[in-house]
CSV table of C-alpha atoms in Angstrom, one decimal:
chain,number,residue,atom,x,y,z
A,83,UNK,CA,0.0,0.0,0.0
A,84,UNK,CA,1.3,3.3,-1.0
A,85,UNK,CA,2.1,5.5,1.9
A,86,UNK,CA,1.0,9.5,2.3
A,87,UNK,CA,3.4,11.3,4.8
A,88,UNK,CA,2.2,14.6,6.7
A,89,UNK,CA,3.2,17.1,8.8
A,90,UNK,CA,1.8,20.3,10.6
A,91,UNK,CA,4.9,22.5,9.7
A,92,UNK,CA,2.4,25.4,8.4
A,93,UNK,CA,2.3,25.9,11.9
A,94,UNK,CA,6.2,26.4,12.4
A,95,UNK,CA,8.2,30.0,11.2
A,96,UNK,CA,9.3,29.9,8.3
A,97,UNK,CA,12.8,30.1,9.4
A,98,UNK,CA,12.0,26.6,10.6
A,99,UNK,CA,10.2,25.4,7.8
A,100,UNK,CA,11.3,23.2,4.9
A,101,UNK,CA,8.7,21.7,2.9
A,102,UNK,CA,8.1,21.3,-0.9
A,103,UNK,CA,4.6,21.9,-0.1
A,104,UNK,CA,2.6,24.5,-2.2
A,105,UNK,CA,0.3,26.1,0.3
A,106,UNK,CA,-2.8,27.8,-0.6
A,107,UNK,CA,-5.1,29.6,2.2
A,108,UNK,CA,-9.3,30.0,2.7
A,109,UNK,CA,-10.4,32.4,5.1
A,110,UNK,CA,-13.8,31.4,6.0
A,111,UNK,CA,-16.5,33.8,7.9
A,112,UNK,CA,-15.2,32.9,11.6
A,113,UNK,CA,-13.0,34.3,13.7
A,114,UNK,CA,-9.6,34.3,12.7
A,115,UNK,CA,-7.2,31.7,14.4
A,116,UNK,CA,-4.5,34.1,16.3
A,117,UNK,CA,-2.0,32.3,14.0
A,118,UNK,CA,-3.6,33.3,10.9
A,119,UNK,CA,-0.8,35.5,10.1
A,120,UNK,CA,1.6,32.7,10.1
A,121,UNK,CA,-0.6,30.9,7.4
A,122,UNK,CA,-1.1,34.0,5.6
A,123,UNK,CA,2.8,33.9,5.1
A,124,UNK,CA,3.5,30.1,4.3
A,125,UNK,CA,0.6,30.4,1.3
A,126,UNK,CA,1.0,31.5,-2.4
A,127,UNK,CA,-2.2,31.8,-2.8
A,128,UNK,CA,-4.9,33.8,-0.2
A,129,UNK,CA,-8.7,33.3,-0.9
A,130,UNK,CA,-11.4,35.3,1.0
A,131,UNK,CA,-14.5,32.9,1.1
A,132,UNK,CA,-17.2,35.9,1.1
A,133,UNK,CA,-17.5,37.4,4.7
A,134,UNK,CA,-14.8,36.0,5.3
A,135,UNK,CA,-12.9,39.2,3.8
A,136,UNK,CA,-14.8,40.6,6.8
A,137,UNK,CA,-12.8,39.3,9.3
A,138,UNK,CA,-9.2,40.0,7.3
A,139,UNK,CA,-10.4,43.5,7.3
A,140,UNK,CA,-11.7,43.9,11.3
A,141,UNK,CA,-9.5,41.2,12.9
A,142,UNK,CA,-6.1,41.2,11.5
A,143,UNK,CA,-5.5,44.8,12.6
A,144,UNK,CA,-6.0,43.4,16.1
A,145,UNK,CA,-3.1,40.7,15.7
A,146,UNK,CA,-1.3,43.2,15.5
A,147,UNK,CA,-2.0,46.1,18.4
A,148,UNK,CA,0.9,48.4,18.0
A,149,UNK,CA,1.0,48.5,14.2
A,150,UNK,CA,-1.2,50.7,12.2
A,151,UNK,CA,-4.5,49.0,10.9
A,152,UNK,CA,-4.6,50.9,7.8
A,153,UNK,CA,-0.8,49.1,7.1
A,154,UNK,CA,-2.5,46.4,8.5
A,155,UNK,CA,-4.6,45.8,5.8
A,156,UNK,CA,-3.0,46.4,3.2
A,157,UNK,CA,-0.1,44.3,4.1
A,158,UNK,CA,-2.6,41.3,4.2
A,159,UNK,CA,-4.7,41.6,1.0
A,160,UNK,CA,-6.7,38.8,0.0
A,161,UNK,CA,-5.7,37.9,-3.8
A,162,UNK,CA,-9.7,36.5,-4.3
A,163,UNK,CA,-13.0,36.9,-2.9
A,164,UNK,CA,-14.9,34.6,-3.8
A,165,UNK,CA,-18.4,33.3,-2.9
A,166,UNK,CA,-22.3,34.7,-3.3
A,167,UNK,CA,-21.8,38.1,-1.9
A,168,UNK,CA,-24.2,37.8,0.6
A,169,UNK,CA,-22.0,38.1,3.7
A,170,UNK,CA,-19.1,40.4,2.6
A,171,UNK,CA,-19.7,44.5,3.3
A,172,UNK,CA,-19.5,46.9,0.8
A,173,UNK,CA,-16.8,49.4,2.0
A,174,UNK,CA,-15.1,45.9,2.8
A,175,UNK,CA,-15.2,44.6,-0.7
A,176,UNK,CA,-14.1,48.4,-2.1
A,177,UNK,CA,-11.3,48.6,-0.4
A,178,UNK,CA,-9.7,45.4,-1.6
A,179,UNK,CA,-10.4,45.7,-4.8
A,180,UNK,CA,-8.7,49.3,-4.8
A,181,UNK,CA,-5.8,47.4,-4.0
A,182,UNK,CA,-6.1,44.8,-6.4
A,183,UNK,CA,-7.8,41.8,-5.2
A,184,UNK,CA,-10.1,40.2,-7.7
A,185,UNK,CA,-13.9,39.5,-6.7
A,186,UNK,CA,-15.5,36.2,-8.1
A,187,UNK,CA,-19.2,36.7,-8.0
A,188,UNK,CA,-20.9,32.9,-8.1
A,189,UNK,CA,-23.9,33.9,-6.3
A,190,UNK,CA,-25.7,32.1,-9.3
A,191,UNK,CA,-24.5,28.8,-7.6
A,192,UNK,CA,-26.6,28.2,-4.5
A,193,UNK,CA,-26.0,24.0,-4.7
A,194,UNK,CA,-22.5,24.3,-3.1
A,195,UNK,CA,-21.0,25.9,-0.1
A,196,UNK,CA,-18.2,29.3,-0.4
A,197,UNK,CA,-15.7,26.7,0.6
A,198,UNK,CA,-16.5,24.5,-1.6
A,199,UNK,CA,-16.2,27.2,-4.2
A,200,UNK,CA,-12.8,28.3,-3.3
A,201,UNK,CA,-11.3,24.6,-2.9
A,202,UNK,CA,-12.3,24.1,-6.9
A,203,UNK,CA,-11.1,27.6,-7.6
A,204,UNK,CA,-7.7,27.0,-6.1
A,205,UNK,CA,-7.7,23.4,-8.0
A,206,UNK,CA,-8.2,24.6,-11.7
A,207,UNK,CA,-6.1,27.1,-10.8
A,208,UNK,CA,-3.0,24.8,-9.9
A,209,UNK,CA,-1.3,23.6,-12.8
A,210,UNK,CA,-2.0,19.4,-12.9
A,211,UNK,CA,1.9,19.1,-12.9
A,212,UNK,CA,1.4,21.1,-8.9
A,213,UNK,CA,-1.6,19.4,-7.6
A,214,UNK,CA,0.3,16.5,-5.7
A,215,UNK,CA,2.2,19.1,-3.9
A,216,UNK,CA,-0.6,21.5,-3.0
A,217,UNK,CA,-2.5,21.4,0.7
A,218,UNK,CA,-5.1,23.7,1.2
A,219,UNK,CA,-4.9,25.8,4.8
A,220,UNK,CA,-8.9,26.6,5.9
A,221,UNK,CA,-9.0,28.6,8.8
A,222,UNK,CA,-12.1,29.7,10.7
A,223,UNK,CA,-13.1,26.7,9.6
A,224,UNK,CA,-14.5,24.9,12.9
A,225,UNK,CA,-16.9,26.6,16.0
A,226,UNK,CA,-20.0,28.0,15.5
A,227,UNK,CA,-22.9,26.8,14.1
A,228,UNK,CA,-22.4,22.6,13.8
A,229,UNK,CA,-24.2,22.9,10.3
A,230,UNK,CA,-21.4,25.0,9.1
A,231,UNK,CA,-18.9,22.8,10.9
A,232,UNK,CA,-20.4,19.6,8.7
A,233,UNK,CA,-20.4,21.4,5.7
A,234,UNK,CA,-16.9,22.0,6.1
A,235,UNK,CA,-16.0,18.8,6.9
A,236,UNK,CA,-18.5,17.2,3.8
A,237,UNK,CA,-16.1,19.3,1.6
A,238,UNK,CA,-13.0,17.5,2.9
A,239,UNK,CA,-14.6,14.2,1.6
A,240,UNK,CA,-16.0,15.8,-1.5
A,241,UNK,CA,-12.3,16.4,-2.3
A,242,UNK,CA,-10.8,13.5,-0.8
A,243,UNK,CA,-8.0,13.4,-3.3
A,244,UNK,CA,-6.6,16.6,-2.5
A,245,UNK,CA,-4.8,17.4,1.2
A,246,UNK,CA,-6.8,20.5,3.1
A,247,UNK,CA,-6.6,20.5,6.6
A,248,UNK,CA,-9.6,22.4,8.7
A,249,UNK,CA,-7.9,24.9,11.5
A,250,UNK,CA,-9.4,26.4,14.6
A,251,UNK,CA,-7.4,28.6,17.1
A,252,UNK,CA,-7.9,25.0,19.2
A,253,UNK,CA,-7.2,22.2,17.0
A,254,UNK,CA,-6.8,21.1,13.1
A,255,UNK,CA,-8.9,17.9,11.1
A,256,UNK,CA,-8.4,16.3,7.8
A,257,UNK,CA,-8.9,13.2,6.1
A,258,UNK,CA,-6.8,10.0,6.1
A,259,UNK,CA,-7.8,8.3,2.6
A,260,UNK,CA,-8.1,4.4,3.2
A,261,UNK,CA,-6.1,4.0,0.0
A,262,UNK,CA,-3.3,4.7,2.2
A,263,UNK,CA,-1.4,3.8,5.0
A,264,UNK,CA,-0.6,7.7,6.4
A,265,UNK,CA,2.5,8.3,8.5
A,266,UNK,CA,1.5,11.7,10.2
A,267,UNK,CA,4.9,13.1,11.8
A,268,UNK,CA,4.0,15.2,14.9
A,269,UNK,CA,5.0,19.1,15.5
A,270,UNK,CA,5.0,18.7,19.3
A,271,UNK,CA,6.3,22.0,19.5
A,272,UNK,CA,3.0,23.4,18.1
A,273,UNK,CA,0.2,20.7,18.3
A,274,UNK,CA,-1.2,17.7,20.9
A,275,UNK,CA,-0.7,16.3,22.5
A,276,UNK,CA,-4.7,15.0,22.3
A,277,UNK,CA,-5.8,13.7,19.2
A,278,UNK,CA,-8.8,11.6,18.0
A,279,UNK,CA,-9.1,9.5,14.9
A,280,UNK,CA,-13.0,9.7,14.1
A,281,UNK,CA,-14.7,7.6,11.5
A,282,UNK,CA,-17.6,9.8,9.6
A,283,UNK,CA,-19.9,8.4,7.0
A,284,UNK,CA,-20.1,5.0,7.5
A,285,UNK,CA,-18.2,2.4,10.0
A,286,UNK,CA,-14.2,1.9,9.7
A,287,UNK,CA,-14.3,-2.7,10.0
A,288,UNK,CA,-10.5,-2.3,10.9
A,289,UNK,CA,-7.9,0.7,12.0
A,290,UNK,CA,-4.4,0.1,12.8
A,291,UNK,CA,-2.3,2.7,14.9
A,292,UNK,CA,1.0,2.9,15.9
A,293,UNK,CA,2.3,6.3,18.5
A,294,UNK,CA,-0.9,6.5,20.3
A,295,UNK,CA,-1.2,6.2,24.1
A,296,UNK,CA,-3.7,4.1,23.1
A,297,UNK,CA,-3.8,2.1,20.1
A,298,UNK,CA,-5.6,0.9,17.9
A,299,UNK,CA,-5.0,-3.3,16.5
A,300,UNK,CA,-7.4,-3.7,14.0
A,301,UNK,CA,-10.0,-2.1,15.8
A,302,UNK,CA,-13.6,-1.6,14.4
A,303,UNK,CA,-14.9,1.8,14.8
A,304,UNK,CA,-18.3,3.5,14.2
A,305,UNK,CA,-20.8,5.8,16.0
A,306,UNK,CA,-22.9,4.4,18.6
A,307,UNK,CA,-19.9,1.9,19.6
A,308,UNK,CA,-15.9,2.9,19.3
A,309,UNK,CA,-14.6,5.9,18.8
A,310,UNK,CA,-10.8,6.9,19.1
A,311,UNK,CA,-11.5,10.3,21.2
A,312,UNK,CA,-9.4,12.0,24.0
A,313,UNK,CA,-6.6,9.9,22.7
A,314,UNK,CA,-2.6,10.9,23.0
A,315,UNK,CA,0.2,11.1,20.8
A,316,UNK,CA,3.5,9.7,22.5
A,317,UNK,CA,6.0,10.0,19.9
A,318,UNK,CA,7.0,12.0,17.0
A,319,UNK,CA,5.5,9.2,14.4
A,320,UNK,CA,1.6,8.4,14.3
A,321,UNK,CA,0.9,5.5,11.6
A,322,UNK,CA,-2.7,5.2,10.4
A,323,UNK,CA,-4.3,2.1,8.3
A,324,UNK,CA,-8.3,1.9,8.2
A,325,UNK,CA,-10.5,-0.2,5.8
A,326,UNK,CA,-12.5,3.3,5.8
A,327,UNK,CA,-11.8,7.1,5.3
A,328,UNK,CA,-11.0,8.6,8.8
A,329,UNK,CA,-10.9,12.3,10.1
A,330,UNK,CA,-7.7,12.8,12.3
A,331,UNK,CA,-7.3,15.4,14.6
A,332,UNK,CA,-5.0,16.9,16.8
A,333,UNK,CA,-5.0,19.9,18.9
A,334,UNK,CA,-2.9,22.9,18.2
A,335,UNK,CA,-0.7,25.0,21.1
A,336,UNK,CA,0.7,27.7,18.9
């Protein structure tokens, strides 16, 4: 079985951070992780989903207390908004675009969520010979209302080929493919050390685990019987196999 490697070094300086990942970032219509700027900075690529161009423009300034807001915000410019215009302010969206940013109106397409939007913008706009190198960032992507939060989630399995990674100011999720066995190599430094491995959609007949405090041997999982919550990473190597997709998660100390 081919193996898939991962790492939360997104969340490390980037004087500490080698990776030949492409990163791409989504702010969504929450508040902003305080680490958001950090992301902003590892990504090529920064997409407003809707309102959340909102919160760049009201909450970044406060990340930063003794620096002018005004430099503020135009030191973090979104390159896209993108969504059905519904959420983001006027005076909001006019001041980006005076700077530059380009506005993607799909307000015709009411089938799909903005984050779903953005995660196929950012694909068709990453050439094919790129896409096994790209992960997406989404933060503001969990708390709030749990209808949002499923949403979100959904979109992770509706692009289950593609590595995009749900952040919080409290903890990151995203999917482990059973098509592979997933080495995940832990950032203590900046995340656990409680983690979960959570099986949504339908039952997982058999996960395997290896770096857990407490593992999994070909463990059947589902809802309404076991669940691998409140669990612990105890080394720097987590290994993963599952007859079914899984949600990881791990909580962040940044």
């Amino acid at each position: 079985m081919e193996v898939m490697t991962h790492s939360s070094t997104f969340l490390l300086p980037s004087n500490l951070h080698s990776s030949s990942v492409t990163y791409a970032l989504v702010v969504l219509n929450r508040p902003l992780p305080r680490f958001t700027p950090l992301l902003w900075n590892h990504a090529q690529v920064r997409v407003c989903a809707d309102g959340g161009a909102n919160r760049v423009f009201d909450e970044m300034p406060l990340l930063f207390p003794s620096d002018d807001a005004l430099d503020v915000r135009q030191r973090y410019k979104p390159d896209i908004i993108k969504g059905d215009m519904d959420s983001v302010r006027t005076e909001v969206l006019d001041f980006y675009t005076n700077l530059g940013t380009r506005v993607v109106d799909e307000s015709h397409d009411q089938d799909t969520t903005d984050l779903h939007k953005c995660v196929a913008y950012i694909r068709d706009l990453t050439p094919n010979s790129d896409k096994s190198n790209l992960c997406i960032l989404v933060a503001g992507a969990l708390g709030g209302r749990f209808d949002h939060e499923a949403g979100n989630m959904n979109v992770l399995y509706r692009f289950s080929t593609m590595r995009l990674i749900l952040l919080s100011d409290d903890c990151l999720i995203y999917l482990l493919p059973s098509t592979h066995l997933h080495e995940i190599y832990i950032q203590s430094s900046v995340e656990g050390p409680h983690c979960g491995l959570i099986p949504i959609g339908m039952p997982s007949g058999s996960t395997t685990t290896t770096g857990l405090q407490w593992d999994l041997n070909n463990t059947e999982m589902r809802f309404g019987d076991v669940v691998s919550t409140s669990n612990l990473v105890r080394g720097e190597k987590i290994t993963v196999q599952s007859s079914s997709d899984l949600l990881w998660t791990i909580s962040i100390k940044v």
